[in-house]
PDB file of C-alpha atoms in Angstrom:
ATOM      1  CA  MET A  17      -4.205 -18.940 -41.297  1.00 54.00           C
ATOM      2  CA  ALA A  18      -6.621 -16.033 -40.804  1.00 59.00           C
ATOM      3  CA  SER A  19      -8.486 -17.859 -38.036  1.00 69.00           C
ATOM      4  CA  SER A  20      -5.188 -18.549 -36.219  1.00 70.00           C
ATOM      5  CA  SER A  21      -4.347 -14.844 -36.362  1.00 74.00           C
ATOM      6  CA  ARG A  22      -7.769 -13.929 -34.973  1.00 74.00           C
ATOM      7  CA  MET A  23      -7.404 -16.481 -32.185  1.00 71.00           C
ATOM      8  CA  LEU A  24      -3.992 -15.053 -31.287  1.00 68.00           C
ATOM      9  CA  VAL A  25      -5.437 -11.533 -31.153  1.00 63.00           C
ATOM     10  CA  VAL A  26      -8.276 -12.732 -28.897  1.00 63.00           C
ATOM     11  CA  VAL A  27      -5.835 -14.454 -26.535  1.00 62.00           C
ATOM     12  CA  VAL A  28      -3.546 -11.418 -26.357  1.00 58.00           C
ATOM     13  CA  VAL A  29      -6.449  -9.035 -25.682  1.00 59.00           C
ATOM     14  CA  ALA A  30      -7.838 -11.382 -23.005  1.00 56.00           C
ATOM     15  CA  ALA A  31      -4.426 -11.543 -21.311  1.00 55.00           C
ATOM     16  CA  LEU A  32      -4.082  -7.750 -21.337  1.00 53.00           C
ATOM     17  CA  VAL A  33      -7.553  -7.315 -19.851  1.00 50.00           C
ATOM     18  CA  ALA A  34      -6.825  -9.881 -17.128  1.00 50.00           C
ATOM     19  CA  VAL A  35      -3.572  -8.142 -16.160  1.00 48.00           C
ATOM     20  CA  ALA A  36      -5.186  -4.693 -16.145  1.00 47.00           C
ATOM     21  CA  TRP A  37      -8.114  -5.979 -14.082  1.00 50.00           C
ATOM     22  CA  SER A  38      -5.925  -7.579 -11.412  1.00 53.00           C
ATOM     23  CA  ALA A  39      -3.210  -4.919 -11.221  1.00 60.00           C
ATOM     24  CA  PRO A  40      -3.445  -2.833  -8.059  1.00 59.00           C
ATOM     25  CA  PRO A  41      -4.214   0.856  -8.553  1.00 65.00           C
ATOM     26  CA  PRO A  42      -1.515   3.390  -7.746  1.00 82.00           C
ATOM     27  CA  VAL A  43      -0.836   3.891  -4.050  1.00 89.00           C
ATOM     28  CA  SER A  44       1.231   6.620  -2.433  1.00 93.00           C
ATOM     29  CA  ILE A  45       2.141   7.106   1.225  1.00 95.00           C
ATOM     30  CA  THR A  46       2.851  10.542   2.715  1.00 96.00           C
ATOM     31  CA  VAL A  47       4.541  10.703   6.119  1.00 97.00           C
ATOM     32  CA  GLU A  48       2.663  13.367   8.070  1.00 96.00           C
ATOM     33  CA  LYS A  49       4.127  15.933  10.471  1.00 94.00           C
ATOM     34  CA  GLY A  50       4.528  14.603  13.998  1.00 92.00           C
ATOM     35  CA  SER A  51       5.856  11.246  12.850  1.00 95.00           C
ATOM     36  CA  ASP A  52       8.969   9.950  14.561  1.00 95.00           C
ATOM     37  CA  ALA A  53      10.657   6.645  15.418  1.00 92.00           C
ATOM     38  CA  LYS A  54       7.837   5.630  17.816  1.00 95.00           C
ATOM     39  CA  HIS A  55       4.860   7.202  16.068  1.00 96.00           C
ATOM     40  CA  LEU A  56       4.004   7.031  12.375  1.00 96.00           C
ATOM     41  CA  VAL A  57       1.163   9.059  10.868  1.00 96.00           C
ATOM     42  CA  LEU A  58       0.565   8.248   7.203  1.00 97.00           C
ATOM     43  CA  GLN A  59      -1.762   9.678   4.594  1.00 96.00           C
ATOM     44  CA  ILE A  60      -2.334   6.826   2.147  1.00 94.00           C
ATOM     45  CA  LYS A  61      -3.691   7.711  -1.274  1.00 92.00           C
ATOM     46  CA  TYR A  62      -5.393   4.811  -3.014  1.00 88.00           C
ATOM     47  CA  ASP A  63      -6.688   5.662  -6.488  1.00 82.00           C
ATOM     48  CA  LYS A  64      -9.558   3.346  -7.244  1.00 85.00           C
ATOM     49  CA  VAL A  65     -13.052   4.695  -7.709  1.00 86.00           C
ATOM     50  CA  GLY A  66     -15.617   3.004  -5.478  1.00 88.00           C
ATOM     51  CA  ASP A  67     -13.065   1.373  -3.167  1.00 89.00           C
ATOM     52  CA  SER A  68     -11.116   2.441  -0.085  1.00 89.00           C
ATOM     53  CA  MET A  69      -8.624   1.102   2.414  1.00 90.00           C
ATOM     54  CA  LYS A  70     -10.101  -1.213   5.035  1.00 94.00           C
ATOM     55  CA  GLU A  71      -6.958  -2.382   6.792  1.00 96.00           C
ATOM     56  CA  VAL A  72      -3.268  -1.412   6.838  1.00 96.00           C
ATOM     57  CA  GLU A  73      -0.491  -3.257   8.652  1.00 96.00           C
ATOM     58  CA  LEU A  74       3.168  -2.429   9.277  1.00 95.00           C
ATOM     59  CA  LYS A  75       5.714  -5.237   9.126  1.00 92.00           C
ATOM     60  CA  GLN A  76       8.154  -5.267  12.041  1.00 89.00           C
ATOM     61  CA  ASN A  77      10.504  -8.237  12.012  1.00 84.00           C
ATOM     62  CA  GLU A  78       8.097 -11.141  11.458  1.00 86.00           C
ATOM     63  CA  ASP A  79       5.121  -9.378  13.065  1.00 90.00           C
ATOM     64  CA  ARG A  80       2.320  -7.419  11.396  1.00 94.00           C
ATOM     65  CA  LEU A  81       1.171  -4.441  13.458  1.00 95.00           C
ATOM     66  CA  PRO A  82      -2.210  -2.892  12.632  1.00 97.00           C
ATOM     67  CA  LEU A  83      -2.492   0.812  11.929  1.00 97.00           C
ATOM     68  CA  LYS A  84      -5.579   2.696  13.098  1.00 97.00           C
ATOM     69  CA  LYS A  85      -7.467   5.099  10.873  1.00 95.00           C
ATOM     70  CA  GLY A  86      -8.056   8.484  12.484  1.00 91.00           C
ATOM     71  CA  TYR A  87     -10.823  11.006  11.905  1.00 88.00           C
ATOM     72  CA  SER A  88      -8.594  12.951   9.509  1.00 89.00           C
ATOM     73  CA  GLY A  89      -8.276   9.861   7.312  1.00 91.00           C
ATOM     74  CA  ALA A  90      -4.626   9.326   8.255  1.00 96.00           C
ATOM     75  CA  TRP A  91      -3.418   5.890   9.322  1.00 96.00           C
ATOM     76  CA  GLU A  92      -1.451   5.845  12.560  1.00 97.00           C
ATOM     77  CA  ILE A  93       0.622   3.552  14.739  1.00 96.00           C
ATOM     78  CA  LYS A  94       2.219   4.267  18.121  1.00 95.00           C
ATOM     79  CA  SER A  95       4.848   2.085  19.731  1.00 94.00           C
ATOM     80  CA  ASP A  96       6.611   2.015  23.112  1.00 95.00           C
ATOM     81  CA  THR A  97       9.828   1.074  21.353  1.00 93.00           C
ATOM     82  CA  PRO A  98      11.322   2.603  18.202  1.00 94.00           C
ATOM     83  CA  LEU A  99       9.919   1.176  14.977  1.00 93.00           C
ATOM     84  CA  LYS A 100      12.548  -0.253  12.652  1.00 90.00           C
ATOM     85  CA  GLY A 101      12.652   0.797   9.015  1.00 90.00           C
ATOM     86  CA  PRO A 102      12.707   0.588   6.133  1.00 93.00           C
ATOM     87  CA  PHE A 103       8.958   0.230   6.484  1.00 94.00           C
ATOM     88  CA  SER A 104       6.888  -2.378   4.661  1.00 94.00           C
ATOM     89  CA  PHE A 105       3.095  -2.342   4.551  1.00 95.00           C
ATOM     90  CA  ARG A 106       0.308  -4.751   3.735  1.00 94.00           C
ATOM     91  CA  TYR A 107      -3.185  -3.503   2.959  1.00 94.00           C
ATOM     92  CA  GLU A 108      -6.665  -4.737   2.162  1.00 94.00           C
ATOM     93  CA  THR A 109      -9.446  -2.656   0.652  1.00 92.00           C
ATOM     94  CA  GLN A 110     -13.197  -2.732   1.217  1.00 93.00           C
ATOM     95  CA  LYS A 111     -13.563  -4.724  -2.025  1.00 92.00           C
ATOM     96  CA  GLY A 112     -10.881  -7.270  -1.130  1.00 92.00           C
ATOM     97  CA  GLN A 113      -7.864  -5.959  -3.077  1.00 90.00           C
ATOM     98  CA  ARG A 114      -4.710  -6.966  -1.170  1.00 91.00           C
ATOM     99  CA  ASN A 115      -1.128  -6.008  -1.696  1.00 91.00           C
ATOM    100  CA  VAL A 116       2.226  -5.760   0.068  1.00 91.00           C
ATOM    101  CA  PHE A 117       4.735  -2.975  -0.411  1.00 91.00           C
ATOM    102  CA  ASP A 118       8.200  -3.850   0.870  1.00 92.00           C
ATOM    103  CA  ASP A 119      10.594  -1.141   2.041  1.00 93.00           C
ATOM    104  CA  ILE A 120       8.451   1.704   0.667  1.00 93.00           C
ATOM    105  CA  VAL A 121       9.249   4.224   3.447  1.00 94.00           C
ATOM    106  CA  PRO A 122      12.955   4.511   4.290  1.00 94.00           C
ATOM    107  CA  THR A 123      14.359   4.451   7.830  1.00 92.00           C
ATOM    108  CA  ASP A 124      15.429   8.090   7.509  1.00 93.00           C
ATOM    109  CA  PHE A 125      12.014   9.286   6.244  1.00 94.00           C
ATOM    110  CA  LYS A 126      11.226  12.979   6.040  1.00 95.00           C
ATOM    111  CA  CYS A 127       7.879  14.304   7.255  1.00 96.00           C
ATOM    112  CA  GLY A 128       5.872  15.728   4.380  1.00 96.00           C
ATOM    113  CA  THR A 129       7.509  13.421   1.832  1.00 96.00           C
ATOM    114  CA  THR A 130       5.427  11.138  -0.357  1.00 96.00           C
ATOM    115  CA  TYR A 131       6.732   7.678  -1.152  1.00 95.00           C
ATOM    116  CA  LYS A 132       5.514   5.391  -3.943  1.00 91.00           C
ATOM    117  CA  PRO A 133       6.227   1.729  -4.613  1.00 86.00           C
ATOM    118  CA  GLU A 134       8.850   1.222  -7.325  1.00 77.00           C
ATOM    119  CA  ALA A 135       6.335  -0.582  -9.531  1.00 59.00           C
ATOM    120  CA  TYR A 136       4.527   2.715 -10.064  1.00 47.00           C
TER     121      TYR A 136
END
């Protein structure tokens, strides 16, 4: 019976480590001043030591539109037509972490406001 209990503890600890290892670190998105329906400027905070954002895309209908990283570190997208919210994003980091955040920034966003996925 004791060896079964030890095996159960080992399995539980292994499962917890696997979940913690694969869980994405906290991400927050701040809509910067100057953003409007045709131009989004986002400061994206990604809290993982030794890793950083490599690529960020905005979902519009069924399309994925790439954001460009500026010198200030903000991610930006400009469009000839109004972008449609709520806004969903997909990202990839330098170390290959990928994630999608659906409807994280509302249609009626406020500049200066920070938005976080509900999972955090």
